[in-house]
Coordinates of C-alpha atoms and ligand atoms in Angstrom, one line a residue:
X64 CA -8.5 -40.0 42.1
X65 CA -7.9 -41.4 45.6
X66 CA -8.5 -38.0 47.4
X67 CA -11.1 -38.1 50.1
X68 CA -14.2 -35.8 49.9
X69 CA -12.6 -33.7 52.6
X70 CA -9.3 -33.1 50.8
X71 CA -11.2 -32.4 47.5
X72 CA -13.1 -29.6 49.3
X73 CA -9.8 -28.4 50.7
X74 CA -8.4 -28.2 47.1
X75 CA -11.4 -26.3 45.8
X76 CA -10.9 -23.8 48.6
X77 CA -7.3 -23.2 47.6
X78 CA -8.3 -22.7 44.0
X79 CA -10.9 -20.1 45.0
X80 CA -8.4 -18.3 47.2
X81 CA -5.9 -18.2 44.3
X82 CA -8.6 -16.9 42.0
X83 CA -9.5 -14.1 44.4
X84 CA -5.8 -13.2 44.8
X85 CA -5.5 -13.0 41.0
X86 CA -8.6 -10.9 40.6
X87 CA -7.4 -8.5 43.3
X88 CA -3.8 -8.1 42.0
X89 CA -4.9 -8.2 38.4
X90 CA -2.1 -10.6 37.5
X91 CA -4.2 -13.1 35.6
X92 CA -3.8 -13.6 31.8
X93 CA -6.9 -11.9 30.5
X94 CA -8.3 -12.3 27.0
X95 CA -7.5 -8.6 26.2
X96 CA -3.9 -8.6 25.0
X97 CA -1.6 -6.3 26.9
X98 CA 0.5 -3.7 25.0
X99 CA 3.7 -5.7 24.7
X100 CA 1.8 -8.8 23.6
X101 CA -0.1 -6.9 21.0
X102 CA 3.0 -5.0 19.8
X103 CA 4.8 -8.3 19.3
X104 CA 1.8 -10.2 18.0
X105 CA 3.1 -12.6 15.3
X106 CA 0.7 -11.0 12.8
X107 CA 3.2 -8.1 12.5
X108 CA 5.9 -10.2 11.2
X109 CA 6.8 -12.7 8.4
X110 CA 5.4 -15.2 7.6
X111 CA 2.0 -14.4 9.3
X112 CA 1.6 -10.9 7.9
X113 CA 1.6 -12.3 4.4
X114 CA -1.8 -14.0 5.0
X115 CA -3.3 -11.3 7.3
X116 CA -6.6 -9.8 6.3
X117 CA -7.5 -6.1 6.7
X118 CA -10.2 -7.2 9.3
X119 CA -7.5 -8.8 11.4
X120 CA -5.3 -5.7 11.4
X121 CA -8.2 -3.4 11.9
X122 CA -9.3 -5.3 15.0
X123 CA -6.5 -3.4 16.8
X124 CA -5.8 -0.5 14.4
X125 CA -9.3 0.8 13.5
X126 CA -7.9 4.3 14.2
X127 CA -5.9 4.4 10.9
X128 CA -9.1 4.6 8.9
X129 CA -10.9 7.2 11.1
X130 CA -11.1 10.7 9.6
X131 CA -8.7 12.6 11.8
X132 CA -7.5 15.7 9.9
X133 CA -7.8 18.8 12.1
X134 CA -9.9 21.7 10.6
X135 CA -6.9 23.9 11.5
X136 CA -3.4 23.4 12.7
X137 CA -2.4 24.4 16.3
X138 CA -0.9 27.5 14.8
X139 CA -4.2 28.4 13.1
X140 CA -3.6 27.5 9.5
X141 CA -6.9 26.2 8.0
X142 CA -6.7 22.8 6.3
X143 CA -9.0 24.0 3.6
X144 CA -6.6 26.9 2.7
X145 CA -3.4 24.8 2.8
X146 CA -3.7 22.8 -0.4
X147 CA -0.5 21.3 -1.8
X148 CA 0.2 21.3 -5.6
X149 CA -1.0 17.8 -6.0
X150 CA -4.3 18.7 -4.4
X151 CA -5.0 21.3 -7.1
X152 CA -5.2 18.6 -9.9
X153 CA -8.4 17.8 -11.7
X154 CA -8.6 14.4 -10.1
X155 CA -8.3 15.6 -6.5
X156 CA -11.7 15.5 -4.7
X157 CA -13.0 16.4 -1.3
X158 CA -11.5 17.9 1.8
X159 CA -8.0 17.1 3.1
X160 CA -7.9 13.6 4.3
X161 CA -5.4 11.2 5.9
X162 CA -2.8 9.2 4.1
X163 CA -4.5 5.8 4.9
X164 CA -7.9 7.1 3.9
X165 CA -6.5 8.4 0.6
X166 CA -5.3 4.9 -0.3
X167 CA -8.2 2.9 1.1
X168 CA -11.4 4.9 1.5
X169 CA -11.7 7.9 -0.9
X170 CA -13.9 7.6 -3.9
X171 CA -10.8 7.5 -6.1
X172 CA -9.1 4.9 -4.0
X173 CA -12.3 2.7 -4.1
X174 CA -12.7 3.2 -7.8
X175 CA -9.2 2.5 -9.1
X176 CA -7.5 0.5 -6.4
X177 CA -8.0 -2.5 -4.2
X178 CA -5.2 -2.1 -1.8
X179 CA -5.0 -3.8 1.6
X180 CA -2.9 -3.3 4.6
X181 CA -0.3 -5.9 3.5
X182 CA 0.1 -4.3 0.0
X183 CA 2.3 -1.8 1.8
X184 CA 3.1 -3.4 5.2
X185 CA 5.2 -6.4 4.7
X186 CA 6.4 -7.0 8.3
X187 CA 9.8 -6.6 9.7
X188 CA 12.1 -8.4 12.0
X189 CA 11.7 -7.2 15.6
X190 CA 15.5 -7.3 16.1
X191 CA 16.0 -5.0 13.1
X192 CA 16.4 -1.7 14.9
X193 CA 18.7 -0.3 12.4
X194 CA 18.4 -0.9 8.6
X195 CA 19.8 -4.1 7.3
X196 CA 21.0 -5.3 10.6
X197 CA 19.4 -8.8 10.4
X198 CA 19.6 -11.5 7.8
X199 CA 15.8 -11.8 7.5
X200 CA 15.3 -8.1 6.7
X201 CA 17.7 -8.3 3.9
X202 CA 15.8 -11.2 2.4
X203 CA 12.7 -9.1 2.5
X204 CA 14.1 -6.3 0.4
X205 CA 15.9 -4.0 2.7
X206 CA 15.0 -0.8 4.3
X207 CA 11.7 -1.5 6.0
X208 CA 12.3 -0.5 9.6
X209 CA 9.4 -0.3 12.0
X210 CA 6.6 1.0 9.7
X211 CA 7.6 -2.0 7.6
X212 CA 7.0 -0.4 4.2
X213 CA 9.6 -0.4 1.4
X214 CA 9.1 2.9 -0.3
X215 CA 11.2 2.4 -3.5
X216 CA 9.3 -0.8 -4.2
X217 CA 5.8 0.3 -3.1
X218 CA 5.3 4.1 -3.3
X219 CA 7.5 4.7 -6.3
X220 CA 5.2 2.6 -8.5
X221 CA 2.5 5.3 -8.3
X222 CA 4.5 8.3 -7.2
X223 CA 7.5 8.3 -9.5
X224 CA 8.2 10.5 -12.5
X225 CA 6.8 9.7 -15.9
X226 CA 9.7 8.4 -18.0
X227 CA 8.7 10.4 -21.1
X228 CA 12.1 10.0 -22.8
X229 CA 11.6 6.2 -23.4
X230 CA 8.1 7.0 -24.8
X231 CA 9.5 9.2 -27.6
X232 CA 7.5 12.2 -26.3
X233 CA 9.1 15.5 -27.4
X234 CA 8.9 17.0 -23.8
X235 CA 7.6 16.3 -20.3
X236 CA 3.9 15.4 -20.3
X237 CA 2.8 18.7 -18.7
X238 CA 4.2 20.5 -21.8
X239 CA 3.4 17.9 -24.5
X240 CA 0.0 16.6 -23.3
X241 CA -2.0 19.2 -25.4
X242 CA -0.4 17.7 -28.6
X243 CA -1.7 14.3 -27.5
X244 CA -5.1 15.5 -26.5
X245 CA -4.3 14.7 -22.9
X246 CA -4.9 11.1 -24.0
X247 CA -2.3 8.4 -23.1
X248 CA -4.4 5.8 -25.0
X249 CA -3.4 7.4 -28.4
X250 CA -0.4 5.3 -28.0
X251 CA -1.3 2.9 -25.2
X252 CA -4.3 1.4 -26.9
X253 CA -1.7 -0.5 -28.8
X254 CA 1.6 -0.3 -26.7
X255 CA 2.2 -2.1 -23.4
X256 CA -1.5 -3.2 -23.3
X257 CA -0.9 -6.0 -20.9
X258 CA -1.0 -4.0 -17.7
X259 CA -2.3 -3.6 -14.2
X260 CA -3.0 -7.3 -13.7
X261 CA -2.1 -7.0 -10.0
X262 CA -4.3 -7.6 -6.9
X263 CA -4.1 -4.0 -5.6
X264 CA -5.4 -2.3 -8.8
X265 CA -8.8 -2.3 -10.3
X266 CA -7.6 -2.8 -13.9
X267 CA -11.0 -2.5 -15.7
X268 CA -12.0 0.7 -13.8
X269 CA -8.6 2.2 -14.6
X270 CA -9.0 1.6 -18.3
X271 CA -12.5 3.0 -18.3
X272 CA -11.5 6.2 -16.4
X273 CA -8.4 6.6 -18.6
X274 CA -10.6 6.5 -21.7
X275 CA -12.8 9.4 -20.6
X276 CA -12.3 12.3 -23.1
X277 CA -10.6 15.3 -21.5
X278 CA -9.8 13.9 -18.1
X279 CA -8.5 10.4 -19.0
X280 CA -4.9 11.5 -19.3
X281 CA -5.1 13.1 -15.8
X282 CA -6.2 9.7 -14.3
X283 CA -3.3 7.8 -15.9
X284 CA -0.8 10.6 -15.2
X285 CA -2.0 10.6 -11.6
X286 CA -0.1 7.4 -10.9
X287 CA 2.6 7.9 -13.5
X288 CA 4.1 11.3 -12.8
X289 CA 1.2 13.6 -11.7
X290 CA 1.7 12.9 -8.0
X291 CA 5.4 12.3 -8.0
X292 CA 7.2 12.4 -4.6
X293 CA 10.4 11.1 -6.2
X294 CA 12.8 12.4 -8.9
X295 CA 13.2 8.9 -10.4
X296 CA 10.8 6.7 -12.2
X297 CA 9.9 3.1 -11.3
X298 CA 11.4 0.5 -13.7
X299 CA 8.1 -1.4 -14.4
X300 CA 8.0 -5.0 -15.3
X301 CA 7.7 -5.2 -19.1
X302 CA 4.9 -7.6 -19.9
X303 CA 4.8 -9.0 -23.5
X304 CA 1.8 -7.5 -25.4
X305 CA 0.2 -8.5 -28.7
X306 CA 2.1 -6.9 -31.6
X307 CA 5.3 -6.3 -29.5
X308 CA 8.6 -6.2 -31.5
X309 CA 11.0 -9.0 -30.8
X310 CA 13.9 -6.7 -30.1
X311 CA 14.3 -5.4 -26.6
X312 CA 15.3 -1.8 -26.4
X313 CA 18.5 -1.1 -24.4
X314 CA 16.7 0.7 -21.5
X315 CA 14.5 -2.4 -21.0
X316 CA 17.3 -4.9 -20.9
X317 CA 17.3 -6.8 -17.6
X318 CA 13.7 -5.7 -16.7
X319 CA 11.4 -8.3 -15.3
X320 CA 8.7 -9.5 -17.6
X321 CA 6.1 -10.1 -15.0
X322 CA 4.8 -8.4 -11.8
X323 CA 6.0 -9.6 -8.4
X324 CA 4.5 -12.9 -7.3
X325 CA 3.0 -11.5 -4.1
X326 CA 0.8 -9.2 -6.2
X327 CA -0.5 -12.0 -8.5
X328 CA -2.7 -13.9 -6.1
X329 CA -6.3 -12.9 -5.9
X330 CA -7.1 -15.3 -3.2
X331 CA -7.1 -12.7 -0.4
X332 CA -8.6 -10.0 -2.6
X333 CA -12.0 -11.0 -4.0
X334 CA -12.8 -7.4 -5.1
X335 CA -10.0 -7.3 -7.6
X336 CA -11.3 -7.6 -11.1
X337 CA -8.2 -8.7 -12.8
X338 CA -6.7 -7.7 -16.0
X339 CA -8.5 -6.0 -18.9
X340 CA -7.6 -8.7 -21.3
Ligands
HEC1863 C1 -3.5 -7.6 18.7 C2 -3.5 -6.3 18.3 C3 -2.8 -5.9 16.9 C4 -3.0 -6.5 15.7 C5 -3.9 -7.7 15.3 C6 -2.2 -5.8 14.8 N1 -1.5 -4.8 15.5 FE1 -0.2 -3.5 14.7 N2 0.3 -2.8 16.5 C7 -0.3 -3.1 17.7 C8 0.3 -2.4 18.8 C9 -0.1 -2.5 20.2 C10 1.3 -1.6 18.2 C11 2.2 -0.6 18.9 C12 1.6 0.7 18.8 C13 2.4 1.9 19.3 O1 3.5 1.6 19.8 O2 2.0 3.0 19.2 C14 1.3 -1.9 16.8 C15 2.1 -1.2 15.9 C16 2.0 -1.3 14.5 C17 2.7 -0.5 13.5 C18 3.7 0.6 13.9 C19 5.0 0.0 14.1 C20 5.9 1.0 14.7 O3 6.7 0.6 15.5 O4 5.8 2.2 14.5 C21 2.2 -0.9 12.3 C22 2.7 -0.3 11.0 C23 1.3 -1.9 12.5 N3 1.1 -2.2 13.8 C24 0.6 -2.5 11.5 C25 -0.2 -3.6 11.6 C26 -0.7 -4.4 10.5 C27 -0.5 -4.1 9.0 C28 -1.5 -5.4 11.1 C29 -2.2 -6.6 10.3 C30 -1.2 -7.4 9.5 C31 -1.4 -5.2 12.5 N4 -0.6 -4.2 12.8 C32 -2.1 -6.0 13.4 C33 -1.4 -4.0 17.8 C34 -1.8 -4.9 16.8
HEC1864 C1 -0.4 2.8 0.7 C2 0.4 2.0 1.6 C3 -0.3 1.7 2.9 C4 -1.4 1.0 3.1 C5 -2.4 0.4 2.1 C6 -1.6 0.9 4.5 N1 -0.5 1.5 5.2 FE1 -0.3 1.7 7.2 N2 1.3 3.0 6.9 C7 1.9 3.2 5.6 C8 3.0 4.1 5.8 C9 3.9 4.6 4.7 C10 3.0 4.4 7.2 C11 4.0 5.4 7.9 C12 3.3 6.7 8.1 C13 4.1 7.7 8.8 O1 5.1 7.4 9.4 O2 3.6 8.9 8.9 C14 2.0 3.7 7.8 C15 1.7 3.7 9.2 C16 0.8 2.8 9.8 C17 0.7 2.6 11.3 C18 1.5 3.4 12.3 C19 0.7 4.5 12.8 C20 0.7 5.6 11.9 O3 -0.4 6.1 11.6 O4 1.7 6.1 11.5 C21 -0.3 1.7 11.5 C22 -0.8 1.1 12.8 C23 -0.7 1.2 10.2 N3 0.0 1.9 9.2 C24 -1.7 0.3 9.9 C25 -2.3 0.0 8.7 C26 -3.4 -0.8 8.5 C27 -4.2 -1.5 9.7 C28 -3.7 -0.8 7.2 C29 -4.9 -1.5 6.5 C30 -6.2 -1.1 6.9 C31 -2.7 0.0 6.5 N4 -1.9 0.5 7.5 C32 -2.6 0.2 5.2 C33 1.5 2.7 4.4 C34 0.3 2.0 4.2
HEC1865 C1 -1.2 1.7 -6.4 C2 -0.9 3.1 -6.5 C3 -0.4 3.8 -5.2 C4 0.6 3.4 -4.4 C5 1.3 2.0 -4.4 C6 0.8 4.4 -3.4 N1 -0.1 5.4 -3.7 FE1 -0.2 7.2 -2.7 N2 -1.8 7.8 -3.8 C7 -2.3 7.1 -4.9 C8 -3.5 7.7 -5.4 C9 -4.4 7.2 -6.5 C10 -3.7 8.9 -4.6 C11 -4.8 9.9 -4.7 C12 -6.0 9.5 -3.9 C13 -7.1 10.5 -3.8 O1 -6.8 11.7 -4.2 O2 -8.1 10.2 -3.3 C14 -2.5 8.9 -3.7 C15 -2.3 9.9 -2.7 C16 -1.2 10.0 -1.9 C17 -0.9 11.1 -1.1 C18 -1.7 12.4 -0.9 C19 -2.6 12.3 0.3 C20 -3.4 13.6 0.4 O3 -4.0 13.8 1.5 O4 -3.6 14.3 -0.5 C21 0.3 10.8 -0.4 C22 1.1 11.7 0.5 C23 0.7 9.5 -0.9 N3 -0.2 9.1 -1.8 C24 1.9 8.8 -0.5 C25 2.1 7.5 -0.8 C26 3.2 6.7 -0.1 C27 4.2 7.3 0.9 C28 3.1 5.5 -0.6 C29 3.9 4.3 -0.2 C30 3.8 3.8 1.1 C31 2.0 5.5 -1.6 N4 1.5 6.7 -1.6 C32 1.7 4.4 -2.4 C33 -1.8 5.9 -5.4 C34 -0.8 5.1 -4.8
HEC1866 C1 3.6 9.0 -28.1 C2 3.1 7.8 -27.6 C3 2.9 7.7 -26.1 C4 2.1 8.5 -25.3 C5 1.2 9.7 -25.7 C6 2.3 7.9 -24.0 N1 3.1 6.9 -24.0 FE1 3.6 5.7 -22.4 N2 4.9 4.6 -23.6 C7 5.1 4.8 -24.9 C8 6.1 3.9 -25.4 C9 6.6 3.8 -26.8 C10 6.6 3.2 -24.3 C11 7.7 2.1 -24.2 C12 7.1 0.9 -24.8 C13 8.1 -0.3 -24.7 O1 8.1 -0.9 -23.6 O2 8.9 -0.6 -25.6 C14 5.8 3.7 -23.2 C15 5.9 3.2 -21.9 C16 5.1 3.6 -20.8 C17 5.2 3.0 -19.5 C18 6.1 2.0 -19.0 C19 7.4 2.7 -18.6 C20 8.5 1.7 -18.2 O3 9.5 2.2 -17.6 O4 8.4 0.5 -18.4 C21 4.2 3.7 -18.7 C22 3.9 3.5 -17.2 C23 3.5 4.6 -19.6 N3 4.1 4.5 -20.8 C24 2.5 5.4 -19.2 C25 2.0 6.5 -20.0 C26 1.0 7.4 -19.5 C27 0.4 7.4 -18.1 C28 0.8 8.3 -20.5 C29 -0.1 9.5 -20.5 C30 0.0 10.4 -19.3 C31 1.6 7.8 -21.6 N4 2.3 6.7 -21.3 C32 1.6 8.4 -22.9 C33 4.4 5.7 -25.7 C34 3.5 6.7 -25.3
HEC1867 C1 -4.1 3.8 -9.5 C2 -2.8 4.0 -10.1 C3 -2.6 3.8 -11.6 C4 -3.4 4.3 -12.6 C5 -4.6 5.2 -12.5 C6 -2.8 3.9 -13.8 N1 -1.7 3.1 -13.6 FE1 -0.5 2.3 -14.9 N2 0.5 1.2 -13.5 C7 0.3 1.4 -12.2 C8 1.1 0.4 -11.4 C9 1.1 0.2 -9.9 C10 1.8 -0.3 -12.4 C11 2.7 -1.5 -12.2 C12 1.9 -2.8 -12.1 C13 2.7 -4.1 -12.1 O1 3.7 -4.2 -11.4 O2 2.4 -4.9 -12.9 C14 1.4 0.2 -13.7 C15 1.9 -0.2 -14.9 C16 1.7 0.4 -16.1 C17 2.4 0.1 -17.4 C18 3.4 -0.9 -17.6 C19 2.8 -2.1 -18.3 C20 3.5 -3.4 -18.1 O3 4.2 -3.8 -19.1 O4 3.4 -4.1 -17.1 C21 1.8 0.9 -18.3 C22 2.2 1.0 -19.8 C23 0.8 1.7 -17.7 N3 0.8 1.4 -16.3 C24 0.0 2.7 -18.3 C25 -1.1 3.3 -17.8 C26 -2.1 4.0 -18.5 C27 -2.2 4.1 -20.0 C28 -3.1 4.4 -17.6 C29 -4.4 5.0 -17.9 C30 -5.3 4.3 -18.7 C31 -2.6 4.0 -16.3 N4 -1.4 3.3 -16.4 C32 -3.2 4.3 -15.1 C33 -0.6 2.2 -11.5 C34 -1.6 3.0 -12.2

């Protein structure tokens, strides 16, 4: 305020000198986040990750959706000749693709699912370098570690075994499906009809695809045993359905009767079309 014109010029000179120094040494805070800042960006962790949009994640991680399968492995095995068993099914389409693209970008993913980054990535605690070592990670549901995905809660839902025993099927689906015309809806047009009302599934499209004569069963089975990476089945929430008996069978005692809260909100997922009924 009281500085003379002279001392003000003097101050500006200092400021310019400081700026020049900063530019030369590169020690200024730039708008580009540095690696450590980006790695520890609060968006990776609870609670911010809960409200993150795909666009926010992709601003830094665009590479996860880029096609990046090599035509052949360094040892010379061609990707096209190295199909796994689950890639021989009637519902598998196109060339080999990456894990992220199979869940977010393939025609099947776009048709049946509306997943987003945070459907699987729930954030971890940066201090949690070993499973269950911090109180916050235990609250989240356990074994997340750095990739911050809980496989038995996330992957098992679509990659578990079909629990054919509780369905009263005479044998596993691969053996008994001919007897049921490869059609789950023979029974499921009336049983457990309140289903798939979650924000990462396209419930209407699933019902339409599941009703196609001939291939419908493969679509349903695809998420309920046909691509099983696990020997166990997921204990699904048992939603009440019209015509349901009052008595709860023993195997279903203690099951939740509604999907997890975090999958019920459509606010962040306008493409989800909700439940069939
Ligand atoms: C400001 C940039 C930035 C944003 C935004 C961002 N990330 Fe990251 N993320 C990074 C960096 C940098 C790393 C460290 C990468 C490495 O070490 O290879 C990282 C690592 C990760 C990892 C691997 C963790 C590990 O240690 O292996 C996952 C998973 C991840 N981010 C998911 C997400 C998700 C999901 C979102 C959105 C909720 C997100 N990121 C948003 C920059 C970002
Ligand atoms: C189907 C569940 C699922 C979805 C949806 C998903 N991820 Fe992942 N992501 C994973 C799993 C599991 C891994 C660990 C893969 C591994 O270790 O090979 C992973 C790994 C990563 C990594 C670490 C680098 C790498 O490739 O291993 C980043 C970064 C990442 N995801 C970002 C994202 C972003 C951004 C989105 C949204 C566009 C997203 N993910 C959607 C399950 C998912
Ligand atoms: C909501 C259902 C759903 C969830 C949850 C899910 N997947 Fe999938 N997954 C699918 C579908 C559907 C396909 C087939 C997509 C296609 O063929 O285009 C698939 C395909 C795959 C493939 C085959 C990729 C390929 O290139 O052939 C792998 C591996 C896989 N999932 C692993 C996982 C893992 C690990 C998780 C948990 C992080 C997970 N999935 C969660 C539905 C799901
Ligand atoms: C013979 C009739 C029948 C057929 C065919 C059938 N189901 Fe079921 N399914 C049932 C019955 C009965 C239940 C248990 C109903 C209850 O909750 O009391 C059931 C339950 C389920 C559940 C919930 C399991 C759980 O643990 O809560 C899923 C998922 C399912 N069926 C998927 C399928 C799929 C996918 C197919 C076709 C590949 C199929 N079902 C074919 C009768 C059948
Ligand atoms: C893209 C993967 C996918 C496909 C395809 C799919 N499901 Fe599911 N299904 C799921 C997931 C995930 C859940 C658990 C959703 C939840 O937590 O509410 C589920 C839940 C169910 C349940 C339990 C219902 C309840 O009480 O909540 C039944 C029954 C079922 N599916 C039958 C079918 C039938 C029949 C088809 C074919 C018409 C089919 N599914 C196709 C992923 C799939």
